[in-house]
mmCIF file of N, CA and C in Angstrom:
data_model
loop_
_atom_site.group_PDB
_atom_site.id
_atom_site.type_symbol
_atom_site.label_atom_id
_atom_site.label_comp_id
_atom_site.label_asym_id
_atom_site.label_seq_id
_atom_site.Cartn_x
_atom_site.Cartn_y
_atom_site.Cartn_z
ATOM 1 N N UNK A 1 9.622 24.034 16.645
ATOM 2 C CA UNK A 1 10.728 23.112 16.528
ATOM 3 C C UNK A 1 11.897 23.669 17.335
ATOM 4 N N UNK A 2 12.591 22.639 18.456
ATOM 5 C CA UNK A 2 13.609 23.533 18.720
ATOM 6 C C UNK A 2 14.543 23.623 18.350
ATOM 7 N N UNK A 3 15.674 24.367 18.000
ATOM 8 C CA UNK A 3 16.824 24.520 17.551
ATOM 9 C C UNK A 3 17.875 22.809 17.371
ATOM 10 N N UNK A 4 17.723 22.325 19.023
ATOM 11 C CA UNK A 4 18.832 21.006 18.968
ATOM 12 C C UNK A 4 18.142 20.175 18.113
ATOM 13 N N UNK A 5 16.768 20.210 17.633
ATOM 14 C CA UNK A 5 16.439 18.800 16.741
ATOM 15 C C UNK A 5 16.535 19.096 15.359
ATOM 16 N N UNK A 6 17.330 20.698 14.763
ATOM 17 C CA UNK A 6 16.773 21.101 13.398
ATOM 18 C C UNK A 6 17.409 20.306 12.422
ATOM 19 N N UNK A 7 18.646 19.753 12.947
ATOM 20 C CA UNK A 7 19.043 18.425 12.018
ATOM 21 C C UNK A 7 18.616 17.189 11.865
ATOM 22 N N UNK A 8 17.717 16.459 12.807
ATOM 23 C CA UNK A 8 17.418 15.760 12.572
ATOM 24 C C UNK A 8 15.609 15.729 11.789
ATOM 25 N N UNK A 9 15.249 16.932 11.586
ATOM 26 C CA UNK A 9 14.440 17.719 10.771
ATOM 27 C C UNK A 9 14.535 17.267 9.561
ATOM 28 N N UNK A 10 15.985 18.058 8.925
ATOM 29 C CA UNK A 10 16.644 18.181 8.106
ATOM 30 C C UNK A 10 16.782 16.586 7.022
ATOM 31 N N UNK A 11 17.277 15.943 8.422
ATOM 32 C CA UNK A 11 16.996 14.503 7.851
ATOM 33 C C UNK A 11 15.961 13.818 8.042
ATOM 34 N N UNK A 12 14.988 14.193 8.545
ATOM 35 C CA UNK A 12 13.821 13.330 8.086
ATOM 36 C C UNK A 12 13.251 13.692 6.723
ATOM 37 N N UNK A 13 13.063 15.453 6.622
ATOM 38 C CA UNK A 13 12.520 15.429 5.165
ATOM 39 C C UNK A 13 13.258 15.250 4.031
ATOM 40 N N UNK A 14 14.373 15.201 4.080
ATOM 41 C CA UNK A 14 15.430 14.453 2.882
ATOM 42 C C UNK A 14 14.938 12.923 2.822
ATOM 43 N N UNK A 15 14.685 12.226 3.305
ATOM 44 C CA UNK A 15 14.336 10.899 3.826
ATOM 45 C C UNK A 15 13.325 10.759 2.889
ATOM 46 N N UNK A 16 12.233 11.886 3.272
ATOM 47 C CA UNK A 16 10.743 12.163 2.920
ATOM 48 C C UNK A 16 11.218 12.359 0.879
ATOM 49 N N UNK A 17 11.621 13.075 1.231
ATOM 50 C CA UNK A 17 11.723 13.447 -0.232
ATOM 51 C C UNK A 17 12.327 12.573 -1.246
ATOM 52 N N UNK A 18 13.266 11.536 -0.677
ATOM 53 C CA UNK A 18 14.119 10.896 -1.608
ATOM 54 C C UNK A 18 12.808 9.774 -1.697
ATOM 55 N N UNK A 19 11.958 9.116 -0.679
ATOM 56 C CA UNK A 19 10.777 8.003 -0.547
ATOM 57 C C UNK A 19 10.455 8.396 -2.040
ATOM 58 N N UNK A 20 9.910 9.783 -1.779
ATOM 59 C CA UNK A 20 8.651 10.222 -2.414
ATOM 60 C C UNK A 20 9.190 10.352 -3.885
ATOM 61 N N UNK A 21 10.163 10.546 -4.607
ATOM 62 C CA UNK A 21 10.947 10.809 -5.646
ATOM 63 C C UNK A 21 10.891 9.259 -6.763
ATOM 64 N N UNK A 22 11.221 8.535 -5.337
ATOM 65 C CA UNK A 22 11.878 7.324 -5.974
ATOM 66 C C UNK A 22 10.037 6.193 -5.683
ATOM 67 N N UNK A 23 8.775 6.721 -5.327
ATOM 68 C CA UNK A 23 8.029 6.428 -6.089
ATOM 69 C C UNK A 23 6.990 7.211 -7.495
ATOM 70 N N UNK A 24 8.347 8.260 -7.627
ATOM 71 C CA UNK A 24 7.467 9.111 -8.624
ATOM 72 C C UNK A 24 6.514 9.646 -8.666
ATOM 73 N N UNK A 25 6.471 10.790 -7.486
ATOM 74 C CA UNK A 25 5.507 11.311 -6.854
ATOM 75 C C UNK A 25 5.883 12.796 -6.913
ATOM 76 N N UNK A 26 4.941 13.778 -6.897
ATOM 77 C CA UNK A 26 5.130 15.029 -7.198
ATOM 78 C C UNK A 26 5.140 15.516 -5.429
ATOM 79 N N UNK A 27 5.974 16.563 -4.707
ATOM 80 C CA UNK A 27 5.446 17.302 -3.456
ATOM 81 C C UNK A 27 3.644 17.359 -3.577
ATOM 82 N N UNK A 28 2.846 18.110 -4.587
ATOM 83 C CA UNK A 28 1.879 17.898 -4.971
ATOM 84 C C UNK A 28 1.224 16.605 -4.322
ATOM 85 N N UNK A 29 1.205 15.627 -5.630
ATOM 86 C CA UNK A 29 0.339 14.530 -5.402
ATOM 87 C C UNK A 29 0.225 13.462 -3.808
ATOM 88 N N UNK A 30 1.441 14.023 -2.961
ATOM 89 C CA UNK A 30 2.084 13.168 -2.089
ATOM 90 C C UNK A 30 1.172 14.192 -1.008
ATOM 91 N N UNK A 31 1.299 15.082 -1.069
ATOM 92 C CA UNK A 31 0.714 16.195 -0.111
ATOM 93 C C UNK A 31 -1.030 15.834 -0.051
ATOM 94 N N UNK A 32 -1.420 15.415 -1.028
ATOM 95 C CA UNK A 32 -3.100 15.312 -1.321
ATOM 96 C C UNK A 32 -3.572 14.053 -0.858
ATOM 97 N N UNK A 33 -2.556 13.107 -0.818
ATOM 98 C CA UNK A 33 -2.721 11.800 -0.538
ATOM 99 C C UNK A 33 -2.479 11.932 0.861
ATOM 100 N N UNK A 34 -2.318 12.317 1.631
ATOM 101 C CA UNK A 34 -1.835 12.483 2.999
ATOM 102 C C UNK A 34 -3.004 13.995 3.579
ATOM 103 N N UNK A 35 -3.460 14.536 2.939
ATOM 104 C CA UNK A 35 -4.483 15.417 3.106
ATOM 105 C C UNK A 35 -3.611 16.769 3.614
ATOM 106 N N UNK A 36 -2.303 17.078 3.138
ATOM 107 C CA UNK A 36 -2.055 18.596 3.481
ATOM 108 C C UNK A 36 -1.819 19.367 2.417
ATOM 109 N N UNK A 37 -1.947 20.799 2.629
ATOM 110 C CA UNK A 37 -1.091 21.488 1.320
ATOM 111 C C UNK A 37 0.419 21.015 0.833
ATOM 112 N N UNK A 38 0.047 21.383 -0.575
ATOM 113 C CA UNK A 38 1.900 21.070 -0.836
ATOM 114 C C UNK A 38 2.538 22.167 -0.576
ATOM 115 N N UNK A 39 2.606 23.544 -0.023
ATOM 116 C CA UNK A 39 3.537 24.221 0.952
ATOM 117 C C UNK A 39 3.875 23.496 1.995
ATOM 118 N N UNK A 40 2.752 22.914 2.908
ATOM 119 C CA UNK A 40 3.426 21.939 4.150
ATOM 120 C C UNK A 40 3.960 20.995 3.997
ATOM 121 N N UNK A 41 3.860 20.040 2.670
ATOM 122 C CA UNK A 41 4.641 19.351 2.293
ATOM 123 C C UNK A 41 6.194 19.320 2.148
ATOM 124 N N UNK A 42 6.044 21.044 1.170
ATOM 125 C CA UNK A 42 7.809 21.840 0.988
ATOM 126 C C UNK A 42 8.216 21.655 2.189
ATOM 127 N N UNK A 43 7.530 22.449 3.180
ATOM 128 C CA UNK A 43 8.159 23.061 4.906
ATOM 129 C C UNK A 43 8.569 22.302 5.228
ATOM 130 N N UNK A 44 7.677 20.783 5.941
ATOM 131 C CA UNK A 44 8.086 19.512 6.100
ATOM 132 C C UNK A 44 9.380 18.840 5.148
ATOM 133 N N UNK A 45 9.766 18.608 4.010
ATOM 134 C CA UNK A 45 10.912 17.941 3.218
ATOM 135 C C UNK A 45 12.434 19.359 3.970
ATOM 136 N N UNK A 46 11.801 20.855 3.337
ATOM 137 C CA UNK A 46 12.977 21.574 3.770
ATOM 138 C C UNK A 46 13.069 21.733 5.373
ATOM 139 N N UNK A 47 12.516 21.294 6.374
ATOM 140 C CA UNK A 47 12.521 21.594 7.833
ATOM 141 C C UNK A 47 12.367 22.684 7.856
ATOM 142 N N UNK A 48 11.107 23.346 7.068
ATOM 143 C CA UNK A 48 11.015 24.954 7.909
ATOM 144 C C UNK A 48 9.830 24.307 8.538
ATOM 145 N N UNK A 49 9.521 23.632 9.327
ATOM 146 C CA UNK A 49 8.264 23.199 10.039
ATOM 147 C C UNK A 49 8.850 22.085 11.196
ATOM 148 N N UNK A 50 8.025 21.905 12.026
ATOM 149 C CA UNK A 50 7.926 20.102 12.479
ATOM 150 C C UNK A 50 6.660 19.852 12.019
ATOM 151 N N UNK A 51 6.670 18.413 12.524
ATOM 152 C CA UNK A 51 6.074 18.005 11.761
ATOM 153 C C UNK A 51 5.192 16.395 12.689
ATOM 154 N N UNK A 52 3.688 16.886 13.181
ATOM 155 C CA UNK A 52 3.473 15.609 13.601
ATOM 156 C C UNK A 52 3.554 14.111 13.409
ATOM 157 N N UNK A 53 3.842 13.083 14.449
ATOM 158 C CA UNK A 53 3.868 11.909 14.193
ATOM 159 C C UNK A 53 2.755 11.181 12.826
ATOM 160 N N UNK A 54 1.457 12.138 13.444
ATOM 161 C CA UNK A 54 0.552 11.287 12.503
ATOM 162 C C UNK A 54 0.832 11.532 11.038
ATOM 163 N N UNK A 55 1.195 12.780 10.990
ATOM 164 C CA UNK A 55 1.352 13.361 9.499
ATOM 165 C C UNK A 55 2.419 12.282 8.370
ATOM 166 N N UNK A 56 3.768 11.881 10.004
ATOM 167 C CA UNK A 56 4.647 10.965 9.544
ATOM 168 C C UNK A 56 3.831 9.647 9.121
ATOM 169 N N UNK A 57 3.318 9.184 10.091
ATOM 170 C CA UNK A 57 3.051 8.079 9.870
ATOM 171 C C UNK A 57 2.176 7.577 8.226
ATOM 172 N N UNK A 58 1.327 8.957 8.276
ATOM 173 C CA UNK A 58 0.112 8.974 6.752
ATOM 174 C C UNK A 58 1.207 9.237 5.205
ATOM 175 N N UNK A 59 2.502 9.377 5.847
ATOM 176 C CA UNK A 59 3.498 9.821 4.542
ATOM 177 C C UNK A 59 4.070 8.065 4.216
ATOM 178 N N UNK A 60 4.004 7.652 5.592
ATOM 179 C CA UNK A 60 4.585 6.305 5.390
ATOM 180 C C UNK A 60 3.798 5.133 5.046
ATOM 181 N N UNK A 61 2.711 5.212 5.183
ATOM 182 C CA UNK A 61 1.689 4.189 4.685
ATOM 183 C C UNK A 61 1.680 5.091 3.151
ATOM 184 N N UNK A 62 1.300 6.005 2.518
ATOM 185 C CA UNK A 62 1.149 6.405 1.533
ATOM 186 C C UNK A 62 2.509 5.897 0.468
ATOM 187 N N UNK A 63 3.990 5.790 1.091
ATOM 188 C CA UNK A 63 5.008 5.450 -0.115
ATOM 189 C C UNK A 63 4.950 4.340 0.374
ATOM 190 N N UNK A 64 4.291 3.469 1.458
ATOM 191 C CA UNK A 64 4.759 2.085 1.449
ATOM 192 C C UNK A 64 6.026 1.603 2.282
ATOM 193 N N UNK A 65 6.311 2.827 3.243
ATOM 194 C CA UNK A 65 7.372 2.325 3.969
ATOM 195 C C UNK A 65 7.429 2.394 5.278
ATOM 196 N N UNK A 66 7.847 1.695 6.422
ATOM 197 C CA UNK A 66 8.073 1.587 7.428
ATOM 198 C C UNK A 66 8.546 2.724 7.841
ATOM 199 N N UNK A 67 7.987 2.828 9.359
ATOM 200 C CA UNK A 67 8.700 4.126 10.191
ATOM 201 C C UNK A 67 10.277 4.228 10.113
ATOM 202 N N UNK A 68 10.486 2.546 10.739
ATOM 203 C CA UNK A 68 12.083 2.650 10.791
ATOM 204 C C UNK A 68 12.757 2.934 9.505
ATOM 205 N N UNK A 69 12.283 2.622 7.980
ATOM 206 C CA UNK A 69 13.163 3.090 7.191
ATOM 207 C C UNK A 69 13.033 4.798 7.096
ATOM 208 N N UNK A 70 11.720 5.576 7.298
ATOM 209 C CA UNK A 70 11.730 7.255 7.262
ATOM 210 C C UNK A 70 12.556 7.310 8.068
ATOM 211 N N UNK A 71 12.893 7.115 9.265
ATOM 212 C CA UNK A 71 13.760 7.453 10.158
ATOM 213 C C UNK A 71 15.220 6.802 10.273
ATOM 214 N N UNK A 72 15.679 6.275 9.775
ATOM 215 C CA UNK A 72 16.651 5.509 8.961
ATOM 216 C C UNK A 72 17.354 6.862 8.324
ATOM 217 N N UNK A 73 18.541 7.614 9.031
ATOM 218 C CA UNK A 73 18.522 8.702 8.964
ATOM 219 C C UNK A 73 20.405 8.043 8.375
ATOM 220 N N UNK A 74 20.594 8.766 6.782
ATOM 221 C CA UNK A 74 21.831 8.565 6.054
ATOM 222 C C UNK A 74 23.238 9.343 6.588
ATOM 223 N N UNK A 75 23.994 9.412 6.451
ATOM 224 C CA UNK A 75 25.286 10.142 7.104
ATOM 225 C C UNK A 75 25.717 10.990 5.707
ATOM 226 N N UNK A 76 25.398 12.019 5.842
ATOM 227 C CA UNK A 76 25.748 13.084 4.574
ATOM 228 C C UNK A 76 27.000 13.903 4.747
ATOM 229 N N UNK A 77 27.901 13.686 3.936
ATOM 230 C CA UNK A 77 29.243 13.888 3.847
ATOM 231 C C UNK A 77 29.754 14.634 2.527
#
């Protein structure tokens, strides 16, 4: 990952995590459904990772949401 994208990292797996929360989903169960460990799951939500498109895409069919809303990136203040 390089350094200039680690915020927008940052906000994708906040993104990831709030999806996944608000369908009542464990890092766990969300990680199994998408076929990775739930460490890569953590890495991925905290940006200690990147994180492939496909991986995105299998997170977004799994909560039911469109690319553009994962990436639908909030202004945190």
């Amino acid at each position: 990952m390089q350094e200039q994208n680690k915020n927008e990292y940052k906000l994708l797996g906040l993104n990831i995590a709030y999806y996944r929360k608000a369908r009542g989903l464990s890092q766990n169960e969300l990680a199994e459904k998408v076929n990775i460990s739930r460490t890569h799951m953590s890495r991925i939500e905290t940006a200690e990772c990147a994180v492939s498109l496909d991986v995105v895409f299998d997170i977004c069919r799994t909560l039911n949401i469109s690319t553009k809303e994962i990436f639908d990136f909030r202004v945190i203040t």
